[in-house]
Short mmCIF file of N, CA and C in Angstrom, two decimals:
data_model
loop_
_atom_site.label_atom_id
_atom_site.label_comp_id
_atom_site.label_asym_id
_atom_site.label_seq_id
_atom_site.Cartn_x
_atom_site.Cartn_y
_atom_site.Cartn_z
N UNK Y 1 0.86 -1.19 0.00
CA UNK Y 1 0.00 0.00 0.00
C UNK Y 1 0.89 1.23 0.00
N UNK Y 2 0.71 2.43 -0.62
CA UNK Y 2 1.49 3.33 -1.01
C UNK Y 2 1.23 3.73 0.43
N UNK Y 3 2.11 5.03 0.70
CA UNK Y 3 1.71 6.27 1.68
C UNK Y 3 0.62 7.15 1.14
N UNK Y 4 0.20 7.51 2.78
CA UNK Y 4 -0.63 8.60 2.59
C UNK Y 4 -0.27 10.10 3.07
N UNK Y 5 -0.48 10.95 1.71
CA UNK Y 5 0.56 12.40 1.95
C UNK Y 5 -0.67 13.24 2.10
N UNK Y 6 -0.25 13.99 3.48
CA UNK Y 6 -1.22 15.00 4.31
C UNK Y 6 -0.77 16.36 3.77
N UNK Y 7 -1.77 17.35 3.02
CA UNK Y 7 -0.98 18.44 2.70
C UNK Y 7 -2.04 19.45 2.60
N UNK Y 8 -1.97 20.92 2.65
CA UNK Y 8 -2.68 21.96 2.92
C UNK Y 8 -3.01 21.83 1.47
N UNK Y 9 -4.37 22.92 0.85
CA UNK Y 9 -4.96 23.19 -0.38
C UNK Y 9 -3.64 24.26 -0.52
N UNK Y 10 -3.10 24.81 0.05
CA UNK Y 10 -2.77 26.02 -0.73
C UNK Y 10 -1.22 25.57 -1.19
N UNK Y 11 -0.56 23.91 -0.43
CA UNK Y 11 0.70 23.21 -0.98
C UNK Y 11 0.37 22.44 -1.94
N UNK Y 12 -1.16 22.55 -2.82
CA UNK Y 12 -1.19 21.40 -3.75
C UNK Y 12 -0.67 22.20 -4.70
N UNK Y 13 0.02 21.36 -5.74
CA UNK Y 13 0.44 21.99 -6.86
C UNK Y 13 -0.77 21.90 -8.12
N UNK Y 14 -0.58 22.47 -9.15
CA UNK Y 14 -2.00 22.59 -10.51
C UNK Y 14 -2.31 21.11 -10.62
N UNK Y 15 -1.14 20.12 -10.74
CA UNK Y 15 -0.91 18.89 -11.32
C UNK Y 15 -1.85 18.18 -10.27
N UNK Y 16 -1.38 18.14 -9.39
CA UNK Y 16 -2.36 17.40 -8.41
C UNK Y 16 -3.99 17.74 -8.03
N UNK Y 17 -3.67 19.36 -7.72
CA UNK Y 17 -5.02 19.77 -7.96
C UNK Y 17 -6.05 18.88 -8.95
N UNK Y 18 -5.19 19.37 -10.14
CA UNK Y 18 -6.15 18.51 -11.56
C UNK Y 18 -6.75 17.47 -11.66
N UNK Y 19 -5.74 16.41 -10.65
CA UNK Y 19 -5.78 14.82 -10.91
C UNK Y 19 -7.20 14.82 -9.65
N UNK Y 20 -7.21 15.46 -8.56
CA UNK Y 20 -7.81 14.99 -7.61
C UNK Y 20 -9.35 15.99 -7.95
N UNK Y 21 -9.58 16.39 -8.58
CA UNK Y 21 -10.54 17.22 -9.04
C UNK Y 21 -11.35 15.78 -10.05
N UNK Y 22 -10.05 15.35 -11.02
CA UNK Y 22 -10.62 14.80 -11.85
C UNK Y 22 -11.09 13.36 -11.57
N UNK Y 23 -10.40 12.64 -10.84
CA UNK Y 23 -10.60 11.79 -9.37
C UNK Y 23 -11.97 11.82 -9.23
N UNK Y 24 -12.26 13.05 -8.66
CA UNK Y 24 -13.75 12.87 -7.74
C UNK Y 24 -14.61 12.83 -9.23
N UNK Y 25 -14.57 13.35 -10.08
CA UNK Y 25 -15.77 13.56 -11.08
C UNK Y 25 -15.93 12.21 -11.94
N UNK Y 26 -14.62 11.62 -11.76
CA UNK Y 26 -15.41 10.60 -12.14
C UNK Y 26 -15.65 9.36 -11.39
N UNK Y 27 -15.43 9.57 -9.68
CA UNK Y 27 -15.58 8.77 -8.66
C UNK Y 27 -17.48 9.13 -8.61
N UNK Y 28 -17.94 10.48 -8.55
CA UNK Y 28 -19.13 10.22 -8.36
C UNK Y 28 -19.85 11.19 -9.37
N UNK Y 29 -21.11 10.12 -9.73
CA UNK Y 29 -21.91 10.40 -10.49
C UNK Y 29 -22.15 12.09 -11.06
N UNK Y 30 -22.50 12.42 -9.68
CA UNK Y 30 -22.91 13.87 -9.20
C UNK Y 30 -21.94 15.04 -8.24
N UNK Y 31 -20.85 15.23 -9.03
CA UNK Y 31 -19.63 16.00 -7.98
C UNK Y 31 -19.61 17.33 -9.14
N UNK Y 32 -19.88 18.80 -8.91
CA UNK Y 32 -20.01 19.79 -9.21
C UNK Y 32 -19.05 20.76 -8.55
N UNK Y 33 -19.04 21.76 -9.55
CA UNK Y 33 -18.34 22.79 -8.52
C UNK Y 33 -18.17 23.42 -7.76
N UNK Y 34 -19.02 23.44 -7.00
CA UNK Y 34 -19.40 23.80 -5.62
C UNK Y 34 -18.92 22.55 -5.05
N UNK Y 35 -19.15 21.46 -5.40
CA UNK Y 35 -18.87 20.34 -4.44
C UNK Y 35 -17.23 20.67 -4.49
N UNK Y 36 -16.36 20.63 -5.33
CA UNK Y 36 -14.99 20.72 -5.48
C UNK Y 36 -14.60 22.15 -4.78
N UNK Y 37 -15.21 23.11 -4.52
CA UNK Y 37 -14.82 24.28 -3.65
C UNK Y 37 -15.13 23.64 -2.24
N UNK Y 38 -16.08 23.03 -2.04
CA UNK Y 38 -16.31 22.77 -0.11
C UNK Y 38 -15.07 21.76 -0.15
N UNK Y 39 -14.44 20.68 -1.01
CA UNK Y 39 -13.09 20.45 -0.80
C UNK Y 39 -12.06 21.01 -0.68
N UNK Y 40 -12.08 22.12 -0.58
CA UNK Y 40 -10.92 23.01 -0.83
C UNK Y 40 -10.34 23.93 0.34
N UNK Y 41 -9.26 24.74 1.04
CA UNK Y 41 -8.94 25.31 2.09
C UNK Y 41 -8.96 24.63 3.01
N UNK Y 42 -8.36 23.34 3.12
CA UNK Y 42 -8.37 22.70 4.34
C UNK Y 42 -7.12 21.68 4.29
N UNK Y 43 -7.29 20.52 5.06
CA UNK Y 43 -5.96 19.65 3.98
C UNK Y 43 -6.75 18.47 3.93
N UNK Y 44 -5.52 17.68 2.98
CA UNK Y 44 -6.34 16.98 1.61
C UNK Y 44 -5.29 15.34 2.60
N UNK Y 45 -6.00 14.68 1.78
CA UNK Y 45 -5.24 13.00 2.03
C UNK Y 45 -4.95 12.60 0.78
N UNK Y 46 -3.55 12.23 0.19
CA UNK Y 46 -3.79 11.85 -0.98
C UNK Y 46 -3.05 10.62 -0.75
N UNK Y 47 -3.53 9.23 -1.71
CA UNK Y 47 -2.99 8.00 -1.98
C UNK Y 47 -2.27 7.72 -3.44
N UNK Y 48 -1.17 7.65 -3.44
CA UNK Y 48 -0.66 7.50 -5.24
C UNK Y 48 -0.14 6.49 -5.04
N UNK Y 49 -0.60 5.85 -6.29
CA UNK Y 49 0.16 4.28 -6.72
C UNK Y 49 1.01 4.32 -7.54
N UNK Y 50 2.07 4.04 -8.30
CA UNK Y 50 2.88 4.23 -8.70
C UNK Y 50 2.76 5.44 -9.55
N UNK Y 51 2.83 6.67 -9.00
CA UNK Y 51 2.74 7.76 -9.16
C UNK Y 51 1.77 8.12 -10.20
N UNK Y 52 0.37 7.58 -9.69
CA UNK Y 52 -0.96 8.49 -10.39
C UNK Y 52 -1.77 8.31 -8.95
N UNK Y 53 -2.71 9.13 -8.82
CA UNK Y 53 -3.21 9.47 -7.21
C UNK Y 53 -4.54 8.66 -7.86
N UNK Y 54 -4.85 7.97 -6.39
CA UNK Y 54 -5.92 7.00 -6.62
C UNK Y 54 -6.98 7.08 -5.41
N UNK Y 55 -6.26 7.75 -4.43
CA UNK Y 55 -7.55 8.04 -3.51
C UNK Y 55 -7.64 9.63 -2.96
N UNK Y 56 -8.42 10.52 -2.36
CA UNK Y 56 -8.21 11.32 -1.70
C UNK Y 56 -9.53 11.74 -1.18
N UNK Y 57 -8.97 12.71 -0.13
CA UNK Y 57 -10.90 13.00 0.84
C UNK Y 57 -9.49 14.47 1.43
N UNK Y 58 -10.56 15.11 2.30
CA UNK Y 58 -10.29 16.26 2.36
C UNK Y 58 -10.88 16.86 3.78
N UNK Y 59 -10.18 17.92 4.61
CA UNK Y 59 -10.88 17.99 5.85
C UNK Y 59 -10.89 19.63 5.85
N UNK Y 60 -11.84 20.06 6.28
CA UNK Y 60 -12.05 21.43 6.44
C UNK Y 60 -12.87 22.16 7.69
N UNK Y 61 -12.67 23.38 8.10
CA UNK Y 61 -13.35 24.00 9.45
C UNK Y 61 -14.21 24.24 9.05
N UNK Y 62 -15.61 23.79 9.75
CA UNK Y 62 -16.80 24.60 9.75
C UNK Y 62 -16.90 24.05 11.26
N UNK Y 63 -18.60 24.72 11.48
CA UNK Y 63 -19.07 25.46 12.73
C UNK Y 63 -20.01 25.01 13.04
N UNK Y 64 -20.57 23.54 13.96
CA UNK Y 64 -21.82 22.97 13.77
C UNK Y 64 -22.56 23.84 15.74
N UNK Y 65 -23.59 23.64 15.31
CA UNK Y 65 -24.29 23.45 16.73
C UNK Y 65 -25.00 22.40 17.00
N UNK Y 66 -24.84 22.57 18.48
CA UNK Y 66 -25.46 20.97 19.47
C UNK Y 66 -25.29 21.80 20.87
N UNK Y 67 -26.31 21.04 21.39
CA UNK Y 67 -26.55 21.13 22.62
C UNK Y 67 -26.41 22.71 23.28
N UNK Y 68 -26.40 23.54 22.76
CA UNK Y 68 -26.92 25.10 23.51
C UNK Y 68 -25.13 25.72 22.81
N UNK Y 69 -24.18 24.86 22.12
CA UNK Y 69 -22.92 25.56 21.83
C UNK Y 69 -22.37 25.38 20.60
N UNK Y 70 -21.53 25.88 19.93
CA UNK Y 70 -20.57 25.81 18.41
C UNK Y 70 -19.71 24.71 19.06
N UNK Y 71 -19.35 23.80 18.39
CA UNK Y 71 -18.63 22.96 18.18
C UNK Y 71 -17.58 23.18 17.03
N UNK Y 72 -16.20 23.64 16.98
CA UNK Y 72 -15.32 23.33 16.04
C UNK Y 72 -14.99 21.93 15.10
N UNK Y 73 -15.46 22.01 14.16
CA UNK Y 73 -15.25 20.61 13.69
C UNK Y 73 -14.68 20.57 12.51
N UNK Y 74 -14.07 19.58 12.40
CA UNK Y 74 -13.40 19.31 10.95
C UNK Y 74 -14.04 18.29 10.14
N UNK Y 75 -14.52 18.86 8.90
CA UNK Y 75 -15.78 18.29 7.96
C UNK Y 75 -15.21 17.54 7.06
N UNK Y 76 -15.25 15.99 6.73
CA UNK Y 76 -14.61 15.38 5.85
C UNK Y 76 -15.17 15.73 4.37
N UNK Y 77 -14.62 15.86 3.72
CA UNK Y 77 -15.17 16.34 2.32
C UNK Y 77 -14.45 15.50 0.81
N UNK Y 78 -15.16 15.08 0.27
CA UNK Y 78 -14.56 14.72 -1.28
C UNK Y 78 -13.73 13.54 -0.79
N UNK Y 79 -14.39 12.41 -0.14
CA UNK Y 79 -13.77 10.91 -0.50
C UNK Y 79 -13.80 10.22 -1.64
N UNK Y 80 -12.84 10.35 -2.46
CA UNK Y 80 -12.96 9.54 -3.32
C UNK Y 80 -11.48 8.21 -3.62
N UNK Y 81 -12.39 7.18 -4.51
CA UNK Y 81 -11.54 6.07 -4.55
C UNK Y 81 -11.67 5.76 -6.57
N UNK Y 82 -10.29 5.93 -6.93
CA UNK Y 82 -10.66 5.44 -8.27
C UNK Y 82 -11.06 4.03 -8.26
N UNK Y 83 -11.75 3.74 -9.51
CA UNK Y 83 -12.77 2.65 -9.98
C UNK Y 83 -11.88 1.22 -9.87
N UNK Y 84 -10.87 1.44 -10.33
CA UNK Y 84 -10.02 0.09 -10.53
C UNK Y 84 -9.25 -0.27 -9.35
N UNK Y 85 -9.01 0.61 -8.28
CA UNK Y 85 -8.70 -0.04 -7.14
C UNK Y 85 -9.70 -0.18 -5.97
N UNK Y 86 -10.58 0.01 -5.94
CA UNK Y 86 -11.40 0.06 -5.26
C UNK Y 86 -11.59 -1.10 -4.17
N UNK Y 87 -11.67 -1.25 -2.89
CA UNK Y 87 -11.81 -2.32 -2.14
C UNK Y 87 -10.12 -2.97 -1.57
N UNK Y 88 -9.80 -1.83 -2.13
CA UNK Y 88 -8.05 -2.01 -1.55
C UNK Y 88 -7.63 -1.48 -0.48
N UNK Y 89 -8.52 -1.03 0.59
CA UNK Y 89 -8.04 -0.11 1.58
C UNK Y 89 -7.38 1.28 1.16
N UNK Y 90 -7.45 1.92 0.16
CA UNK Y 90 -6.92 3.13 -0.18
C UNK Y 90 -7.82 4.45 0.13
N UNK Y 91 -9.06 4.21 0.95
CA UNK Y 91 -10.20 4.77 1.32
C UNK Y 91 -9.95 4.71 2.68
N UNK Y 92 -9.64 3.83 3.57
CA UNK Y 92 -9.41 3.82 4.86
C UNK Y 92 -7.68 4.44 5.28
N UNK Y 93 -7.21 4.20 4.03
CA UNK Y 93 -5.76 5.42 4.37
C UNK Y 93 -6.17 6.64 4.45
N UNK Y 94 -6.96 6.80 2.92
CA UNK Y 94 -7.63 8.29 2.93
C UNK Y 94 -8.00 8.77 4.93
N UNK Y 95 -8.83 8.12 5.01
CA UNK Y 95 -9.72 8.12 6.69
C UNK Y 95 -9.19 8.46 7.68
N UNK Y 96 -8.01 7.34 8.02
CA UNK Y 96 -7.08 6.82 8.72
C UNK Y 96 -6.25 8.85 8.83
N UNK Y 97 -5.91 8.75 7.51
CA UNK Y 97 -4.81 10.19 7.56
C UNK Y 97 -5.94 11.51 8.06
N UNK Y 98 -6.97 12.00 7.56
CA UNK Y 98 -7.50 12.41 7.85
C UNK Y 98 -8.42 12.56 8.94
N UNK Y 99 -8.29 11.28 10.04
CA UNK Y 99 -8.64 11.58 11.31
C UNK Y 99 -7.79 11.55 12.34
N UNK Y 100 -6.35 11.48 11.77
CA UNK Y 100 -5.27 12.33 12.86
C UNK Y 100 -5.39 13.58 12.86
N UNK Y 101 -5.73 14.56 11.51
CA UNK Y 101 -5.87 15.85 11.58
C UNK Y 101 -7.08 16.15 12.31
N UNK Y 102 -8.18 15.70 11.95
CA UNK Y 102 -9.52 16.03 13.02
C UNK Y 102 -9.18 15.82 14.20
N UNK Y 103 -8.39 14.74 14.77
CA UNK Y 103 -8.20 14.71 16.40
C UNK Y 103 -6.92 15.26 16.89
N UNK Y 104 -6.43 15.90 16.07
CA UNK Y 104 -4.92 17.09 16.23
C UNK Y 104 -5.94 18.21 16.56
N UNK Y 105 -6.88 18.98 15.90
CA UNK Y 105 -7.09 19.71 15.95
C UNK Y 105 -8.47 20.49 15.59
N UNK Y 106 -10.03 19.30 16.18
CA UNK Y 106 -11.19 19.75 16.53
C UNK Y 106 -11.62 19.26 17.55
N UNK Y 107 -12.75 19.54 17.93
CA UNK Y 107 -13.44 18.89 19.13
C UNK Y 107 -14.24 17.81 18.31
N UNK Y 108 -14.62 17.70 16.80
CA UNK Y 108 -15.20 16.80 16.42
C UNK Y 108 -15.16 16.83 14.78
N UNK Y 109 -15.56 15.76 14.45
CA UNK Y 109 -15.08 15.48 12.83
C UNK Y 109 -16.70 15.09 12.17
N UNK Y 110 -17.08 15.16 11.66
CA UNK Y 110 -18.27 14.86 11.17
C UNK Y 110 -18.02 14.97 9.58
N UNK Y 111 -19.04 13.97 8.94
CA UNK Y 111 -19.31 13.89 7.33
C UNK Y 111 -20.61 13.57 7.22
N UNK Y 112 -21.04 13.88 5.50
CA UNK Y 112 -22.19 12.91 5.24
C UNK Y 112 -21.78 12.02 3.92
N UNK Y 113 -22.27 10.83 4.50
CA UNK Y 113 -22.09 9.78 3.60
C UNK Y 113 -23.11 9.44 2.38
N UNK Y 114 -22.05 9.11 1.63
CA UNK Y 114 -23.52 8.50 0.52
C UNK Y 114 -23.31 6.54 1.03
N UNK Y 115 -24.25 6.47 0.21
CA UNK Y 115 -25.13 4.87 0.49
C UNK Y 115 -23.64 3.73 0.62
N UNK Y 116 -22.89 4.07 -0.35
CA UNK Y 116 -21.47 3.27 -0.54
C UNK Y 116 -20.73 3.53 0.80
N UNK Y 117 -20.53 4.92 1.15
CA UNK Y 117 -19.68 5.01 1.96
C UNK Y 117 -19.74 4.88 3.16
N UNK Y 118 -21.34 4.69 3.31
CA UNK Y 118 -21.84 3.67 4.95
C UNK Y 118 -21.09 3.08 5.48
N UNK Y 119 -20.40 1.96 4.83
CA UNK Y 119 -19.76 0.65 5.19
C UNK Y 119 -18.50 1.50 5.80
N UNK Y 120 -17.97 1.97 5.14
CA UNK Y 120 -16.53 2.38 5.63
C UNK Y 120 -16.35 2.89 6.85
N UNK Y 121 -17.50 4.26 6.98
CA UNK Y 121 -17.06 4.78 8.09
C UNK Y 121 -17.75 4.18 9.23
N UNK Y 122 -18.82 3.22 9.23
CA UNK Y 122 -18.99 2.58 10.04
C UNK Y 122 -17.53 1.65 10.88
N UNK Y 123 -17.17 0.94 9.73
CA UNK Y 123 -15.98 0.33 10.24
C UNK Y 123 -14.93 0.78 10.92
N UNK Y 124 -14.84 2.37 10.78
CA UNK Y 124 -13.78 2.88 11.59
C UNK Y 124 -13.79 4.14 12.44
N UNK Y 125 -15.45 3.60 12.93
CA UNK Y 125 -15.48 3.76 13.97
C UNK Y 125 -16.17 5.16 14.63
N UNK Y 126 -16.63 5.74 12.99
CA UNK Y 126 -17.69 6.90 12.76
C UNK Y 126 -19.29 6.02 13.41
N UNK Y 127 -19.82 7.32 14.07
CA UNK Y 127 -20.96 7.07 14.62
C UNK Y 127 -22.64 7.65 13.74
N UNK Y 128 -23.23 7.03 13.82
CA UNK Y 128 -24.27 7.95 12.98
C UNK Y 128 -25.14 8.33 13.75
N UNK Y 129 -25.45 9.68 13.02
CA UNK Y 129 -26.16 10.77 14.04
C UNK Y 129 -27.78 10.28 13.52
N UNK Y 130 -28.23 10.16 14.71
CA UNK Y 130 -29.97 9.39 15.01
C UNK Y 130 -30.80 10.70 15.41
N UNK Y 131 -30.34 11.64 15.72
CA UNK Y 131 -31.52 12.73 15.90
C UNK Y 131 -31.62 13.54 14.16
N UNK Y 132 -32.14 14.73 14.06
CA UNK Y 132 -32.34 15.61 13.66
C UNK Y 132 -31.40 16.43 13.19
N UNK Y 133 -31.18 17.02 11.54
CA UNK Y 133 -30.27 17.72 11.09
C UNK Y 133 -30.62 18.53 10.75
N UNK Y 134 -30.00 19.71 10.72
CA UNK Y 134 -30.40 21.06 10.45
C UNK Y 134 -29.44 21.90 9.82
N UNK Y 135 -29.77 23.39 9.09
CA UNK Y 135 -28.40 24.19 8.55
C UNK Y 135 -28.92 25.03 9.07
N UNK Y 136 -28.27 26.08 9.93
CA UNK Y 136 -28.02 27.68 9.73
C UNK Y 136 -28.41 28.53 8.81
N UNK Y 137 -29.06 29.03 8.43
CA UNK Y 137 -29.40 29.37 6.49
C UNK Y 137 -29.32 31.13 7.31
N UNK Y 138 -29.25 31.65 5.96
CA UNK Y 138 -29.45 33.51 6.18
C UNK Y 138 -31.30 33.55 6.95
N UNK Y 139 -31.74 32.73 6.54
CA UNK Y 139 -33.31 32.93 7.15
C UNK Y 139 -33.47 32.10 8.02
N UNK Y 140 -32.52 31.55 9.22
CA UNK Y 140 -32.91 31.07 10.60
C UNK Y 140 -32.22 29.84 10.48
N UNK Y 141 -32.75 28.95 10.94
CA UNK Y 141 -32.35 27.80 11.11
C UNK Y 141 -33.41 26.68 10.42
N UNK Y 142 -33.01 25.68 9.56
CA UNK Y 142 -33.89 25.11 8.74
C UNK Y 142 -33.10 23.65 8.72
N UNK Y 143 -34.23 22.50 8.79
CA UNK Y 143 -34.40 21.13 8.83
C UNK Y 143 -33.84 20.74 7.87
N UNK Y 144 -33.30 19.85 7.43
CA UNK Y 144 -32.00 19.20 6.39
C UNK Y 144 -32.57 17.94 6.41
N UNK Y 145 -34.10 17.56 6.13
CA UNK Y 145 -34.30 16.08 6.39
C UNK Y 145 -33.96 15.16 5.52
N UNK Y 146 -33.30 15.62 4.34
CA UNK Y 146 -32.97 14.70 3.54
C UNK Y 146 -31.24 14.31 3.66
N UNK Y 147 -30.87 14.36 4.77
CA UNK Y 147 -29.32 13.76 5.39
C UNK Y 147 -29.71 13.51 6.55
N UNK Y 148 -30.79 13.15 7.22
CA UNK Y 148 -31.55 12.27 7.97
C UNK Y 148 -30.90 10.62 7.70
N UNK Y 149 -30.07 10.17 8.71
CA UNK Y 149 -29.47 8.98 8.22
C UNK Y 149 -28.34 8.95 7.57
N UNK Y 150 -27.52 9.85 7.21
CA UNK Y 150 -26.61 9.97 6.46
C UNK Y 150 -24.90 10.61 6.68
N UNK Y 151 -25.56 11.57 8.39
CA UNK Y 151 -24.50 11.88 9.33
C UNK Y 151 -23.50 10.89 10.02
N UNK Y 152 -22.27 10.99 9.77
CA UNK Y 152 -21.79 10.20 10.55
C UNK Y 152 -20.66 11.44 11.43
N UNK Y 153 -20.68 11.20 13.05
CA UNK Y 153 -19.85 11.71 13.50
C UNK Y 153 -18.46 11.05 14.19
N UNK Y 154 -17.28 11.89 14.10
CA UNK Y 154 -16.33 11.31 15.48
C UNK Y 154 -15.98 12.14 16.45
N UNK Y 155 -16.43 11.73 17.44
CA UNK Y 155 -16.28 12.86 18.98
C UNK Y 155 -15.08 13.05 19.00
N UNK Y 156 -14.40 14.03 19.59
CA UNK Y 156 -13.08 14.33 19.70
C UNK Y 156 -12.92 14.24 21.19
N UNK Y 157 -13.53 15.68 21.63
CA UNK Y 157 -13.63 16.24 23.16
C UNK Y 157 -15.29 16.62 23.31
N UNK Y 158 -15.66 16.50 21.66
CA UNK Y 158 -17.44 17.04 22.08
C UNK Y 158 -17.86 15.69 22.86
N UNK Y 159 -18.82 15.86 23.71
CA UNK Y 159 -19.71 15.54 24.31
C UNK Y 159 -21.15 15.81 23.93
N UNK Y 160 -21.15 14.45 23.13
CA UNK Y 160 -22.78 14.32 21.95
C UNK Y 160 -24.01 13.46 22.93
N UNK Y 161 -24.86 14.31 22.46
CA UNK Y 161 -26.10 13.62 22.56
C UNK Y 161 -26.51 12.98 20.98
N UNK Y 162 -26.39 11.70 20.06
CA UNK Y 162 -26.50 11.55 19.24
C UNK Y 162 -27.94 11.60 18.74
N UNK Y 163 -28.54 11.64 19.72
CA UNK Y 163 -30.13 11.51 19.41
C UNK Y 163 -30.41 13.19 19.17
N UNK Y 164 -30.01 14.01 19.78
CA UNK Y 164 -30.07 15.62 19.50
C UNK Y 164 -30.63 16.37 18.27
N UNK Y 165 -30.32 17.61 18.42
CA UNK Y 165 -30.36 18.06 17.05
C UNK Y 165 -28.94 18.49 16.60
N UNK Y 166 -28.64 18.49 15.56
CA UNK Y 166 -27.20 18.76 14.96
C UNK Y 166 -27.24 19.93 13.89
N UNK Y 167 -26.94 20.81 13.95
CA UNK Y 167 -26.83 21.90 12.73
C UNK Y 167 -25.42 22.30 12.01
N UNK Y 168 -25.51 22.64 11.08
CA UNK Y 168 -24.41 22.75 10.79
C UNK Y 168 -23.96 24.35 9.87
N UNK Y 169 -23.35 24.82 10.03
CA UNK Y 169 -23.52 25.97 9.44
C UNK Y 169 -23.35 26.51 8.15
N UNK Y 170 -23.82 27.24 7.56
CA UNK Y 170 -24.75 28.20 6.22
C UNK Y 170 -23.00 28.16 5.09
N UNK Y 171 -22.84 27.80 3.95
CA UNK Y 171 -22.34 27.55 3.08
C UNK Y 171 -23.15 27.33 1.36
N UNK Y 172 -22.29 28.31 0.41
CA UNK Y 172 -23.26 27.94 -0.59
C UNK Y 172 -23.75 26.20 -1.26
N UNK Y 173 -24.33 26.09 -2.26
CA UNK Y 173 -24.60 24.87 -2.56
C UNK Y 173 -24.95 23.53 -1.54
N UNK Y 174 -24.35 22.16 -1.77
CA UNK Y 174 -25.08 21.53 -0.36
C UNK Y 174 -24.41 21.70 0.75
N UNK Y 175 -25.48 21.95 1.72
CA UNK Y 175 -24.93 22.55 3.03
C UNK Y 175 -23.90 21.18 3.60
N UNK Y 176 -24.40 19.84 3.75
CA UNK Y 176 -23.79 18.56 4.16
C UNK Y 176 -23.13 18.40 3.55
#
């Protein structure tokens, strides 16, 4: 299994940029540009196999609320696994690297998963959030019921009520 190289958005070079842009678009069906900006400004996990990058996911600050306070959290963003290696553990390096940085430096790590990526973060040890999701919006605070089931969190130092409500804060395109 190759290494996994931890590096800021602003140390990626064009080349890599490119590859891991191009990575996700054709890892999922539905990855837009907005989706490729909420990957971005944070640091990235990348997996290369004999020097072409085959996995990467991405961690970034946002600002959730729970329980009466802001929670600092680091938001996993843009997991992706190319097609031909797939089921190689190059997704749980991705994970693996990216939740030393969430537990270096949030009180909690949270993502939303699609249907595939259930399995994974179940396995390592992501929890799924059973209450109520919500966003921050410019007009109050508004219900997110369609990532109902789809939260997965990792406590750091927060102290969750998983059954709660969880919000997360106001960003263009999808808020999760």
């Amino acid at each position: 299994m190759a290494a996994t190289t931890i590096v800021h958005t602003a140390h990626l070079d064009a080349a890599t940029r490119a590859a891991a842009e191009a990575l996700l678009r054709e890892a999922f069906l539905e990855f837009d540009d907005e989706d490729w900006d909420h990957a971005l400004g944070g640091m990235h996990a990348l997996v290369h196999d004999g020097g072409e990058l085959v996995a990467h996911g991405s961690v970034v600050q946002r600002r959730f609320l729970h329980a009466g306070r802001t929670w600092r959290t680091g938001y996993v963003e843009a997991v992706g696994v190319a097609a031909g290696v797939r089921r190689g553990g190059h997704g749980t390096a991705v994970m693996r690297g990216l939740e030393a940085v969430i537990r270096g430096a949030y009180e909690l790590g949270a993502l939303s998963a699609t249907a595939d990526g259930r399995p994974l973060y179940r396995s390592l040890g992501w929890q799924l959030w059973q209450g109520p999701v919500s966003a921050l919006t410019p007009t109050g605070t508004v219900r997110t019921p369609d990532e109902d089931g789809a939260v997965f969190v990792l406590p750091v130092t927060a102290r969750l009520d998983l059954t709660g409500e969880l919000t997360c804060d106001w960003r263009d395109g999808p808020l999760w």
